[in-house]
Coordinates of C-alpha atoms in Angstrom, one line a residue:
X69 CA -5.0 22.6 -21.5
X70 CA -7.7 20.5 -20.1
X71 CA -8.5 18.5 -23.1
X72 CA -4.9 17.8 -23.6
X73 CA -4.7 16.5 -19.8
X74 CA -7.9 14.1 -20.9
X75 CA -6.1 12.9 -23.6
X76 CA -3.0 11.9 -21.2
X77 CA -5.6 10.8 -18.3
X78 CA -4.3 7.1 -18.2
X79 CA -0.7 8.6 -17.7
X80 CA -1.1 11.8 -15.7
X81 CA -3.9 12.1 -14.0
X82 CA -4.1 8.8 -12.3
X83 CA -0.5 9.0 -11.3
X84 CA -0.9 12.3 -9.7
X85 CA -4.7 10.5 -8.3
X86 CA -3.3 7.9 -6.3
X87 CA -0.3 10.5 -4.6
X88 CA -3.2 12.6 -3.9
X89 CA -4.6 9.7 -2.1
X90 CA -2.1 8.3 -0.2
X91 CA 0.3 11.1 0.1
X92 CA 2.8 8.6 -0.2
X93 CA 6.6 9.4 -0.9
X94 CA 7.6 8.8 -4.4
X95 CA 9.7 5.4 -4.9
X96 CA 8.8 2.5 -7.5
X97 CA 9.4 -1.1 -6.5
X98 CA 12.1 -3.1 -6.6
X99 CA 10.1 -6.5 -5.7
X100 CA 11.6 -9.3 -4.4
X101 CA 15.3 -8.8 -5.7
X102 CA 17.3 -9.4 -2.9
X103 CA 15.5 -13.1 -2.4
X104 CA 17.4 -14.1 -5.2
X105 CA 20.7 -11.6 -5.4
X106 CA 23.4 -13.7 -6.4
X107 CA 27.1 -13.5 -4.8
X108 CA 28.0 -10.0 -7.0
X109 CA 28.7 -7.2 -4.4
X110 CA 27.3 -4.9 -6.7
X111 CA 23.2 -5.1 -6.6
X112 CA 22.7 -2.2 -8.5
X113 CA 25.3 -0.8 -11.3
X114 CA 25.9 2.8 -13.1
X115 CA 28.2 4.0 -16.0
X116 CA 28.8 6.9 -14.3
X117 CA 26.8 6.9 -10.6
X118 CA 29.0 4.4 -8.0
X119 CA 27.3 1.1 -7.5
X120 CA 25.6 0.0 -4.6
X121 CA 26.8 -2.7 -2.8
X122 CA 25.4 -5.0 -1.1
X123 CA 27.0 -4.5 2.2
X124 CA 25.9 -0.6 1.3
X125 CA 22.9 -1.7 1.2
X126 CA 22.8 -3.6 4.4
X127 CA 24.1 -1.0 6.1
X128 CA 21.4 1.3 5.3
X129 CA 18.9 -1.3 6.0
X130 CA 20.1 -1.8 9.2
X131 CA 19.9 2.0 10.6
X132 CA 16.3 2.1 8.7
X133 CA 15.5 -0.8 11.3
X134 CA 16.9 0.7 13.4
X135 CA 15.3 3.9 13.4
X136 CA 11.3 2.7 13.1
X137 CA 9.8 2.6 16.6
X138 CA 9.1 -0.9 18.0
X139 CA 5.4 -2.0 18.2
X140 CA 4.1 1.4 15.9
X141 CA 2.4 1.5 13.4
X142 CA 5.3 1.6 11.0
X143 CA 6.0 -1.8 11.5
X144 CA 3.7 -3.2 9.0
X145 CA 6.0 -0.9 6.5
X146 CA 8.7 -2.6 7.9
X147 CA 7.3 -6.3 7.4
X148 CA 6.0 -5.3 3.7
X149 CA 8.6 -3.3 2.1
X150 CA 10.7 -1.2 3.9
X151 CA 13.7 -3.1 1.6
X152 CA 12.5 -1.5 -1.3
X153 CA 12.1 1.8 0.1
X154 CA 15.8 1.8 1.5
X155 CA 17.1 0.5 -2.1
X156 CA 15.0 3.6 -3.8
X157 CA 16.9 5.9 -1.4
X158 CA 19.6 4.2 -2.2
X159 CA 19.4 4.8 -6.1
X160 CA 18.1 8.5 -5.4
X161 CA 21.1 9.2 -2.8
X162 CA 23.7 8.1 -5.8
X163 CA 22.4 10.0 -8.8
X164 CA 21.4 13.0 -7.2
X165 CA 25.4 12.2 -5.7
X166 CA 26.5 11.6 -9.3
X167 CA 24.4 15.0 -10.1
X168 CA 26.2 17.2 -7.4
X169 CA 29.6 15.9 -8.7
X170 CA 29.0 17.0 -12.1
X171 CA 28.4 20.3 -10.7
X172 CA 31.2 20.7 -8.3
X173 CA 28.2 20.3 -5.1
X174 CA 29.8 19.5 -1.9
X175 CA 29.0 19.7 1.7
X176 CA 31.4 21.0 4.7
X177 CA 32.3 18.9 7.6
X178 CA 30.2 21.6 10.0
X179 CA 27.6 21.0 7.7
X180 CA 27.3 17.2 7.8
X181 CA 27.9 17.0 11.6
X182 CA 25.2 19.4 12.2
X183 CA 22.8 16.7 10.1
X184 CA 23.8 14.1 12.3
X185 CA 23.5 16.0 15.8
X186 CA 19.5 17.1 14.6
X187 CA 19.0 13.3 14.1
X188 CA 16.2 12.2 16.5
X189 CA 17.8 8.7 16.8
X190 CA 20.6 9.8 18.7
X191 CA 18.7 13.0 20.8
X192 CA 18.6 12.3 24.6
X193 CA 16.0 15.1 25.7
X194 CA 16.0 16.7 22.5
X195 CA 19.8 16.9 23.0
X196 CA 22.7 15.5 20.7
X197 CA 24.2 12.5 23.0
X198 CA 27.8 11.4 21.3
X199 CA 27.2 8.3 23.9
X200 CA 24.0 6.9 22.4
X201 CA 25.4 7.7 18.8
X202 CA 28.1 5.4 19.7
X203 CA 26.4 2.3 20.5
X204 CA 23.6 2.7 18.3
X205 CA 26.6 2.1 15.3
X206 CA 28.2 -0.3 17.7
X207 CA 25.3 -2.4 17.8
X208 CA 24.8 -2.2 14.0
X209 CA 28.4 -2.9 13.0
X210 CA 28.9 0.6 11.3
X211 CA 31.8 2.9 12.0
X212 CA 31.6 6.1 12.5
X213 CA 33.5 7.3 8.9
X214 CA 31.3 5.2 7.5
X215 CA 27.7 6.8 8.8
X216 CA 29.5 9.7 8.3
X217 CA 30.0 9.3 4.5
X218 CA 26.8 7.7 4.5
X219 CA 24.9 11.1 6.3
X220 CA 27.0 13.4 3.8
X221 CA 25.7 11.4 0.6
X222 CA 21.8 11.4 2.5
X223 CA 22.2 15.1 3.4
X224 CA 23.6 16.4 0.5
X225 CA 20.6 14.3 -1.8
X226 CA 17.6 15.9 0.7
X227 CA 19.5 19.1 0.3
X228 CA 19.2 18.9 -4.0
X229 CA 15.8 17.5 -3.2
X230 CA 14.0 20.5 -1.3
X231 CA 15.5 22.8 -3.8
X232 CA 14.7 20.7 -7.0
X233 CA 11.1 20.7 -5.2
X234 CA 10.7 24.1 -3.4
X235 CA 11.9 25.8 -7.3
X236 CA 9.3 24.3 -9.0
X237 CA 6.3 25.9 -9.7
X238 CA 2.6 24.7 -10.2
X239 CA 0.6 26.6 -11.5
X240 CA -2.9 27.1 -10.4
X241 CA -4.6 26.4 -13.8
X242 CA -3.1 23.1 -14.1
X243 CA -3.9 22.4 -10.3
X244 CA -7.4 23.2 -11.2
X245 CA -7.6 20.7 -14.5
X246 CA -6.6 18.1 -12.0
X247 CA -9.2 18.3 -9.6
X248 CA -12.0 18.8 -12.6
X249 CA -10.6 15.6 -13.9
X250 CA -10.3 13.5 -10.6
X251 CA -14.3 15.0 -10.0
X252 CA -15.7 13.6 -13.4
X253 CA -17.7 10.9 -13.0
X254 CA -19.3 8.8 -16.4
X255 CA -22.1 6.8 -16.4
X256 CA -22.1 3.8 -18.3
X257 CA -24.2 1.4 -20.2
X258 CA -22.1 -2.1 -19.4
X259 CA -22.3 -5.5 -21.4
X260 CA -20.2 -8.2 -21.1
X261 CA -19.9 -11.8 -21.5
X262 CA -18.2 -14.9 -20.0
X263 CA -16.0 -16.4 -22.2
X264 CA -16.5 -20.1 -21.1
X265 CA -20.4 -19.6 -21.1
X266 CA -21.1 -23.1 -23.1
X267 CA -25.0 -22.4 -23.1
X268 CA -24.5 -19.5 -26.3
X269 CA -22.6 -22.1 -28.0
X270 CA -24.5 -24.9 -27.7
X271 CA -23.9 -26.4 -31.6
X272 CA -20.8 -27.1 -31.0
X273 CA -19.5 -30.0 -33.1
X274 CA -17.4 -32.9 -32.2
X275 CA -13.2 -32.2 -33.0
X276 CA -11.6 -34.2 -35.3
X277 CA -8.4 -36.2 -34.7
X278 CA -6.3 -34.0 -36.8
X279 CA -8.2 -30.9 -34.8
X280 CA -6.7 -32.0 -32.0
X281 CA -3.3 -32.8 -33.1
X282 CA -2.9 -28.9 -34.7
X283 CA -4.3 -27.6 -31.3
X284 CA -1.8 -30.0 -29.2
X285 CA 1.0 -29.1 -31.8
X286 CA -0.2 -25.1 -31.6
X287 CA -0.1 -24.9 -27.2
X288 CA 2.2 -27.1 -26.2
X289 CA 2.6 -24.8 -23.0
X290 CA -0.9 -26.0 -22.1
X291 CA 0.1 -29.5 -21.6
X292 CA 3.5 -29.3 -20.1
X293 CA 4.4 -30.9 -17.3
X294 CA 5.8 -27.9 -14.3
X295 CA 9.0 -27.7 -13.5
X296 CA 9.9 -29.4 -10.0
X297 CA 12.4 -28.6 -6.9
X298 CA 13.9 -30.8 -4.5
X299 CA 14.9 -28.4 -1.7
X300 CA 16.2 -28.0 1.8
X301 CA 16.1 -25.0 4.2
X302 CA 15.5 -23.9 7.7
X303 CA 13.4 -21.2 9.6
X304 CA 14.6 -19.1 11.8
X305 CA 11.4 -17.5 13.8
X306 CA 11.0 -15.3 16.6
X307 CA 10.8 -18.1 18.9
X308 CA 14.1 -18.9 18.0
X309 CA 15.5 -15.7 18.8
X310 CA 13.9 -15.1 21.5
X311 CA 14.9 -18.1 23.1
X312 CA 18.5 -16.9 22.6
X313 CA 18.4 -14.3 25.2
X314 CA 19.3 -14.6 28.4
X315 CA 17.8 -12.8 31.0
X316 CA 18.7 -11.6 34.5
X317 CA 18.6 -8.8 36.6
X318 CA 21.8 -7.1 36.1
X319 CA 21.4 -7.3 32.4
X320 CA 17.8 -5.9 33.0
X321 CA 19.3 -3.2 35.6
X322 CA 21.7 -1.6 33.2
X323 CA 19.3 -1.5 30.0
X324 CA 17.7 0.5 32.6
X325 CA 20.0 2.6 33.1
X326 CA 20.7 3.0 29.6
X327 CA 17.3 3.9 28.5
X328 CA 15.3 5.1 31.6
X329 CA 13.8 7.9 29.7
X330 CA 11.8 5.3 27.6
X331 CA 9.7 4.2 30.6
X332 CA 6.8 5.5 32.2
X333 CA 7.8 5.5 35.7
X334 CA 11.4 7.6 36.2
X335 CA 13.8 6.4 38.4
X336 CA 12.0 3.2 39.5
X337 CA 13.5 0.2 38.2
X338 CA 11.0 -1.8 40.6
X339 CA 7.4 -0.5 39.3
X340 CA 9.0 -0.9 35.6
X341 CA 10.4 -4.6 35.6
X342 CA 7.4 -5.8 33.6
X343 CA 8.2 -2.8 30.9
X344 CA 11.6 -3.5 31.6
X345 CA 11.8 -7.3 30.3
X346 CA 9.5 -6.7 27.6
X347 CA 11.4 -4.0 25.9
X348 CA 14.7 -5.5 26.7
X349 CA 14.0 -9.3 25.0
X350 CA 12.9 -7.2 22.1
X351 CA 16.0 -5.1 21.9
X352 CA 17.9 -8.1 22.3
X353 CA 16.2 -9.9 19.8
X354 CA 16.2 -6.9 17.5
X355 CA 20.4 -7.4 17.7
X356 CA 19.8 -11.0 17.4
X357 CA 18.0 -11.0 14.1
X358 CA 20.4 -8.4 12.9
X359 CA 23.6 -10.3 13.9
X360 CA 22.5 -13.6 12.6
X361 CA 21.6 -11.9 9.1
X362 CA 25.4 -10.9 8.8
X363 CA 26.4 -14.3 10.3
X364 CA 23.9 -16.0 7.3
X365 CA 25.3 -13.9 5.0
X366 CA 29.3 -14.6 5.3
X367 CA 28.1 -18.4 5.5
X368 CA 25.9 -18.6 2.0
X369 CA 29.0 -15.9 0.5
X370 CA 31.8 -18.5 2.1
X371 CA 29.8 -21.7 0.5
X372 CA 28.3 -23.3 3.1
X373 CA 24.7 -25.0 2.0
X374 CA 21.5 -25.3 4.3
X375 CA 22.4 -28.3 5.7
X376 CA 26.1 -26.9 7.1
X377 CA 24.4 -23.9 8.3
X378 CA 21.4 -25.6 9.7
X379 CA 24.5 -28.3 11.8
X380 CA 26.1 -25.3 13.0
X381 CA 23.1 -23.7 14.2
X382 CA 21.9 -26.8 15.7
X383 CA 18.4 -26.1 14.1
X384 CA 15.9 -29.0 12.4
X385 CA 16.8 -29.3 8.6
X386 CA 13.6 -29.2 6.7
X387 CA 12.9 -30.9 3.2
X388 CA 10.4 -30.7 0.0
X389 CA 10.8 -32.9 -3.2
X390 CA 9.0 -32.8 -6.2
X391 CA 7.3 -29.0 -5.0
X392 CA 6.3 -27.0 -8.1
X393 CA 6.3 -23.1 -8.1
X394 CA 2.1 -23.3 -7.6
X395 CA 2.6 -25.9 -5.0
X396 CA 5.0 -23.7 -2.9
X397 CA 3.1 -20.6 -3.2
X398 CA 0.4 -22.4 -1.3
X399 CA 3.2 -23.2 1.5
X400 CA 2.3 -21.1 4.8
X401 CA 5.8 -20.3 4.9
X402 CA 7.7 -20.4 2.0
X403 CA 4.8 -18.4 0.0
X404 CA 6.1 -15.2 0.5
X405 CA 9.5 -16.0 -1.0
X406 CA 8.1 -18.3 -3.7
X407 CA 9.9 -16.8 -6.9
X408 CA 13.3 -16.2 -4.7
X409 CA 13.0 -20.1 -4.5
X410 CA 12.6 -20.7 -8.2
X411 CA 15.0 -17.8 -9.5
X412 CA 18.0 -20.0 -7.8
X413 CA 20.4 -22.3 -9.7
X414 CA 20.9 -25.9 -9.0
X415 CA 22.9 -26.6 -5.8
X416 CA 22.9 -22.4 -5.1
X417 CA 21.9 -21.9 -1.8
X418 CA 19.8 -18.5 -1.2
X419 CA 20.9 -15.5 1.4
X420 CA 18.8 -15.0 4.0
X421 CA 15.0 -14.3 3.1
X422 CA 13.5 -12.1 5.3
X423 CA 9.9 -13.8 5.1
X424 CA 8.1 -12.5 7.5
X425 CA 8.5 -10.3 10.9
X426 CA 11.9 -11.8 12.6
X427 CA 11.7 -15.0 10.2
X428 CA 14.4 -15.9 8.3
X429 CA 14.7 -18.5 5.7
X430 CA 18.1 -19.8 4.2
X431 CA 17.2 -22.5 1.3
X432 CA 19.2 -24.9 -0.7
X433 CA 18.3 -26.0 -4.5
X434 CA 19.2 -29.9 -4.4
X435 CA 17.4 -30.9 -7.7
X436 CA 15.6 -29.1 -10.9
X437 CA 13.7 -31.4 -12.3
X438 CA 13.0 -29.2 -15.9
X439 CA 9.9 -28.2 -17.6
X440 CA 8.8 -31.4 -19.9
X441 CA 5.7 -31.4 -22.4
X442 CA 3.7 -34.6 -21.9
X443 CA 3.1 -37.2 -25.5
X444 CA -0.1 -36.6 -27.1
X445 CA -1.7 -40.0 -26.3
X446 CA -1.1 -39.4 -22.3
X447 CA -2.7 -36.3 -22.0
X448 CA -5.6 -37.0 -25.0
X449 CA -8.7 -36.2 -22.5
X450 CA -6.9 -32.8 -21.2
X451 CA -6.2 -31.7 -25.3
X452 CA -10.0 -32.3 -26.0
X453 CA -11.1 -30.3 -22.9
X454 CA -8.9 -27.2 -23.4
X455 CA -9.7 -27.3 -27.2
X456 CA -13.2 -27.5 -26.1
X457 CA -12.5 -24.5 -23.6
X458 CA -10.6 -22.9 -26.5
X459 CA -13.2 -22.9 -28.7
X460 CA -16.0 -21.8 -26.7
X461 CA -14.2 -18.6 -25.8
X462 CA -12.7 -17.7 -29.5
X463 CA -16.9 -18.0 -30.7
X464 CA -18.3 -15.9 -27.4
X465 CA -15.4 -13.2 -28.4
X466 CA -16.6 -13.2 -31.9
X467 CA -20.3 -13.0 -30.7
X468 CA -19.5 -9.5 -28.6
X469 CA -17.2 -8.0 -31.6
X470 CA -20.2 -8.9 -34.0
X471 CA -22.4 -6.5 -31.2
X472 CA -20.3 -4.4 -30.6
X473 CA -20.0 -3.6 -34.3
X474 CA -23.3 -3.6 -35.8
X475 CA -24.8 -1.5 -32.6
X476 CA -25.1 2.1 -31.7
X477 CA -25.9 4.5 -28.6
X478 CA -30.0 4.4 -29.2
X479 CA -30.0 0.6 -29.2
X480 CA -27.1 -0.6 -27.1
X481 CA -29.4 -2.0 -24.7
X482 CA -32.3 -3.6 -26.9
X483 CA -28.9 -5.6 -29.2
X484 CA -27.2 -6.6 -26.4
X485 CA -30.3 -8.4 -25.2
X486 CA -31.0 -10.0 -28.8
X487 CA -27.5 -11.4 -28.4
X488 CA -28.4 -12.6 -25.2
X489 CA -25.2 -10.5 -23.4
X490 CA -25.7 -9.7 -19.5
X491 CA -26.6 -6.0 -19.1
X492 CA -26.1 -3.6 -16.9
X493 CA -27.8 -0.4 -17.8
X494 CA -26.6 2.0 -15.1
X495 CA -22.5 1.8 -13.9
X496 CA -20.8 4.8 -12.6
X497 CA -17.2 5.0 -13.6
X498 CA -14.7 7.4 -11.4
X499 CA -11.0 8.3 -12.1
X500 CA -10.8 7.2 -8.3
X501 CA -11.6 4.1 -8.9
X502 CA -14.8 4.0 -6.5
X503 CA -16.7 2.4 -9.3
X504 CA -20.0 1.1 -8.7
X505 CA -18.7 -2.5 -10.9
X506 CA -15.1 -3.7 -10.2
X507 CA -13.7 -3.5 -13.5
X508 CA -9.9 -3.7 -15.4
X509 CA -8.2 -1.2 -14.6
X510 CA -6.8 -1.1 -18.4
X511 CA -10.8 -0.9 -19.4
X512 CA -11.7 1.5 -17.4
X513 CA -9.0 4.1 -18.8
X514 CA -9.9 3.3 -21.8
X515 CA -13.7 4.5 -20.8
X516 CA -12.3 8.0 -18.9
X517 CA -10.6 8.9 -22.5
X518 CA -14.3 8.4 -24.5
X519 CA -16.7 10.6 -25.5
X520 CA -20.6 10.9 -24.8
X521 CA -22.4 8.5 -26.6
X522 CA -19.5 6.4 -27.9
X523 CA -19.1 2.8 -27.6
X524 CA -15.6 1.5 -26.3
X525 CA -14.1 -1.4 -28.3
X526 CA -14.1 -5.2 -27.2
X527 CA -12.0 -5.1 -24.0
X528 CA -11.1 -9.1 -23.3
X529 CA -10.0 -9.6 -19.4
X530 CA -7.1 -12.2 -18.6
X531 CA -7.7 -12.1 -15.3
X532 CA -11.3 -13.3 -14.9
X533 CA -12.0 -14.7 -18.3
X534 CA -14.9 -12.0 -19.6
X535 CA -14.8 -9.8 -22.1
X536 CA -16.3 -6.1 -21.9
X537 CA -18.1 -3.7 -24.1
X538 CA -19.7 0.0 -22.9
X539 CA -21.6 2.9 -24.0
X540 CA -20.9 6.6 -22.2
X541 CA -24.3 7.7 -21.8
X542 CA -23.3 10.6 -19.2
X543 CA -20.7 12.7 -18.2
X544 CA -21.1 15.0 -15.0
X545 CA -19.1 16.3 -12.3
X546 CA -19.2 15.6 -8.8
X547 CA -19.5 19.2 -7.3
X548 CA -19.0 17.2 -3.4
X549 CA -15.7 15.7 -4.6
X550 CA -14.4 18.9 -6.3
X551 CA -14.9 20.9 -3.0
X552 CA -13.0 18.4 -0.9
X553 CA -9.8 18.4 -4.1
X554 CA -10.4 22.4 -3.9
X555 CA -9.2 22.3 0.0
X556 CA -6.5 19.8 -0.8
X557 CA -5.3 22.1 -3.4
X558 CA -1.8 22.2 -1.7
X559 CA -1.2 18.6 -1.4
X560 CA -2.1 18.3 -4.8
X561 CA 0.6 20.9 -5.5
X562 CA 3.2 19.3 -3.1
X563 CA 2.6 15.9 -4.8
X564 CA 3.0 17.3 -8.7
X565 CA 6.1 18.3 -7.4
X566 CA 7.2 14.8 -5.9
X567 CA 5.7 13.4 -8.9
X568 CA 7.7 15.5 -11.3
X569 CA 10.6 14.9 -9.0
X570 CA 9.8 11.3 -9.4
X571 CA 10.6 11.4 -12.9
X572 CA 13.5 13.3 -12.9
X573 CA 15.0 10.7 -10.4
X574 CA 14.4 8.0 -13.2
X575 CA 15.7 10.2 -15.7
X576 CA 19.1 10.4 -14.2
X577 CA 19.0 6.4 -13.4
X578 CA 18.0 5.8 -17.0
X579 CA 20.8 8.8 -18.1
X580 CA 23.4 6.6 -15.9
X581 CA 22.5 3.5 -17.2
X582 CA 21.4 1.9 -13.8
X583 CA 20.7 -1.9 -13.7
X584 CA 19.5 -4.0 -11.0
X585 CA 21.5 -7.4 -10.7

C-alpha cells in the first residue's frame, strides 16, 4: 500500500497535503469567467443537469454577500473569490440535483421550511423572524418562491453531501501511509545552471545572414508586434456610492429600530449615533453596489455602451488607445480584470467587473488593432540578440544533459564542479513544500518519487530560465512532524472524505457534460 501511494505522490498525496493544511472546502476555480460572460443566460450548460443562469447565479451571489459579516475577516474571501465559490456550489447544488432526480430524492415542504427557519441570517435572538426574512429578499430582489426553490435545491445537495461523506470510510492504514508520506523528508545534492550564463559559452561565433533568416523565419512569435485596444470605461468606487446616500436622522432613527440588537448600547439611540451612521452608510452602500450591478447589467444586456451608461450616470468617461495586454496589467485599476478586457470582441461592451471591494468597472472595446509580425530588416538587431540568447541557452542545456549523463552518486559533486555548475551540496526537500531552496513545484515531485542515490533527469524551468539536476543522498522521517499529522489524524480523515467527495462532484459534471460559457 505504501509504495503504491509513493508512486501516486504527485497526485494523491499532495492533494490530500494541502486540504490537510488549509482545511479548506473542496471547490476548483472558475477564474475570471464572469469578466468576460457574453449575453447567453446560460453560464454553465448540462445534457442532463439544468443550466445555470446567469440571473441564478446572481441571485446566489447576492444572498452570499449578503450573508458574510461586514468588516470580518471573511471579507478578503469576499474581495478574492467568493464568485467562484458561489459558482462551485452552484455546479455541486445541480448535479447532486440531477443525482437525486435519477433516484426519485425529494424533500417535503416541512422539511425545507425547517432549513430556512435554522438559517442564522434571518434568527432575531436565536429566533426565526418572518419580518427580517422578508426584507432581507426584498432588499436583494428575490421572491420568496424563488429562495424557496433555491433552499430546497441547497438543502437537499448538503443533505446527499453529509451522507455521501458520513458513509465513507477511511481506513486507518491508509490514514497512516499519509502521514508517513507528508513526514518524509529527502536530502538533496542540487546543481543547476542559468541558461543565459554567456561566461560558459564564451566561443561563441558570429551568425551568419542566412542563420538569422532561418531563426527569424523559425519564431516569428518572438518578433511580433502585440495586439493593441482602444478602450473606454468608467469606475465606479466606494466613494461614489457612498456619496449616494443620504443621511438624516429619521433614516438613522428607524435603521435603529430595525437593527438595535446589533449595537452595543440597547435602547440608546443617543450613545450609538457614531455606530449608528457608520453601519447604516455601509448598509446603504452595500444595497447601492448591489442595485447598480442589476441596473449595469440590464444596460450592457439592452446595448447600451460605456459612454451611454457613463451620460446616464453622469460619471467621467475614461479613455486608453494603443494599451497592450502587458501595458494594462500594469494599470492600478484595470490589472485585476486585464484578460476580461482582452477576451471582449470589438465594439462589445463588458458587464460589470467587480475589480476590487465596491469597485465596479463597465468597459467598451472601441478598436483591436491585431497582432502583426514586424519585416526582417526593421527588427534585424532584436533577431541577432534573441538568436544570440537562443543559442546560449540550447548549449548550457546540452552542457547539464552531458553531466548529468556521464555522472554518478559517488561523484556528483566533484563533475558538477569540473563542468563549472553552481552546487549546492546539502537541500532538504519536504512534500510540504517547506524546502530549504525554492524550487518547481513540477521538479520537486519528480524528486519525492526517486530513490536513494539516484540522479533525477534534466529538469529545464520556464519560469526563471535555469535548468536543474539532483542526487537523493538521504531519505529520513521527520518523527516532530509525524507526531503533529498523528493528532490531526481526524482532519486528515474528514478531508480524504471531501477530497474523495471532490471527485465524485467532477465525476457527475464530467458524466453530464457540463461546460462553462
Amino acid at each position: 500500500m505504501l509504495n503504491k501511494l509513493r508512486t501516486a505522490s504527485h497526485s494523491i498525496a499532495f492533494k490530500i497535503l494541502i486540504l490537510i493544511l488549509i482545511l479548506a472546502s473542496v471547490f476548483w476555480s472558475i477564474g475570471t469567467m464572469f469578466h468576460s460572460s457574453n449575453n447567453s443566460s446560460d453560464i454553465v450548460t448540462f445534457t442532463k443537469a439544468k443550466n445555470i443562469t446567469k440571473s441564478e447565479f446572481m441571485q446566489a451571489l447576492k444572498l452570499a454577500m449578503h450573508q458574510i459579516p461586514q468588516n470580518s475577516d471573511q471579507n478578503l474571501l469576499t474581495q478574492n473569490n467568493i464568485r467562484e465559490l458561489v459558482l462551485s456550489n452552484l455546479i455541486s447544488t445541480h448535479v447532486l440535483e440531477q443525482l437525486a432526480h435519477e433516484y426519485n430524492l425529494t424533500l417535503s415542504t416541512a422539511a425545507v421550511f425547517k432549513f430556512i427557519q435554522n438559517s442564522k441570517a434571518f434568527n432575531n435572538n436565536q429566533n426565526f423572524d418572518i419580518n427580517i426574512f422578508r426584507n432581507i429578499l426584498k432588499n436583494l430582489h428575490i421572491s420568496e418562491p424563488q429562495y424557496f426553490d433555491q433552499a430546497a435545491k441547497q438543502q437537499l445537495s448538503e443533505i446527499l453531501l453529509r451522507q455521501f461523506i458520513n458513509n465513507n470510510y477511511v481506513p486507518s492504514i491508509l490514514t497512516k501511509n499519509i502521514i508517513n508520506l507528508s513526514a518524509e523528508t529527502r536530502n538533496i545534492q542540487l546543481v543547476s545552471i542559468d541558461l543565459q550564463n554567456e561566461q560558459l559559452q564564451s566561443t561563441l561565433d558570429s551568425p551568419s545572414s542566412e542563420q538569422l533568416q532561418e531563426f527569424y523565419n523559425n519564431n516569428q512569435s518572438k518578433f511580433e508586434k502585440p495586439e493593441q485596444r482602444h478602450i473606454s470605461y468608467i469606475v465606479l468606487d466606494n466613494n461614489y456610492f457612498k456619496n449616494k446616500v443620504i443621511v438624516d436622522n429619521k433614516s438613522l432613527e428607524e435603521f435603529y429600530r430595525t437593527h438595535s440588537d446589533q449595537f452595543s448600547e440597547k435602547n440608546s439611540f443617543t450613545k450609538n449615533i457614531a455606530e449608528v451612521r457608520e453601519k447604516y452608510v455601509n448598509h446603504q452602500v452595500d444595497k447601492l453596489f448591489n442595485d447598480t450591478i442589476t441596473l449595469l447589467e440590464d444596460e450592457v444586456a439592452s446595448g447600451s455602451n460605456s459612454s451611454e451608461i457613463a451620460k446616464m450616470l453622469n460619471v467621467k468617461l475614461l479613455t486608453l488607445n494603443n494599451v497592450t495586454k502587458q501595458k494594462l496589467a500594469n494599470n492600478k485599476i484595470l490589472s485585476n480584470v486585464t484578460d476580461a478586457i482582452f477576451a471582449l470582441e470589438e465594439h462589445e461592451t463588458s458587464y460589470p467587473l467587480d475589480v476590487s471591494s465596491k469597485m465596479l468597472i463597465i468597459v467598451s472595446i472601441q478598436k483591436i488593432i491585431p497582432t502583426a509580425v514586424e519585416k526582417f530588416d526593421n527588427v534585424l538587431n532584436q533577431v541577432q540578440e534573441e538568436w544570440k540568447k537562443n543559442t546560449i541557452r540550447e548549449r548550457n542545456i546540452e552542457l547539464l544533459n552531458k553531466f548529468q549523463q556521464t555522472t554518478n552518486a559517488d561523484n556528483f559533486i566533484a563533475d558538477a564542479k569540473k563542468y563549472k555548475l553552481t552546487v549546492k551540496p546539502n537541500v532538504i526537500v519536504t512534500r510540504l513544500n517547506n524546502n530549504t531552496v525554492e524550487l518547481p513545484k513540477e521538479f520537486v515531485e519528480q524528486l519525492l518519487t526517486l530513490k536513494k542515490r539516484e540522479v533525477s533527469n534534466v529538469y529545464i524551468s520556464t519560469s526563471n530560465q535555469h535548468a536543474y539536476v539532483a542526487l537523493i543522498s538521504a531519505i529520513t522521517t521527520d518523527r516532530d512532524l509525524t507526531t503533529k499529522f498523528l493528532s490531526l489524524t481526524e482532519d486528515i480523515k474528514g478531508s480524504f472524505k471531501n477530497l474523495v467527495y471532490h471527485e465524485l462532484v467532477t465525476y457527475l459534471y464530467n458524466l453530464y457534460k457540463g461546460e462553462v460559457k
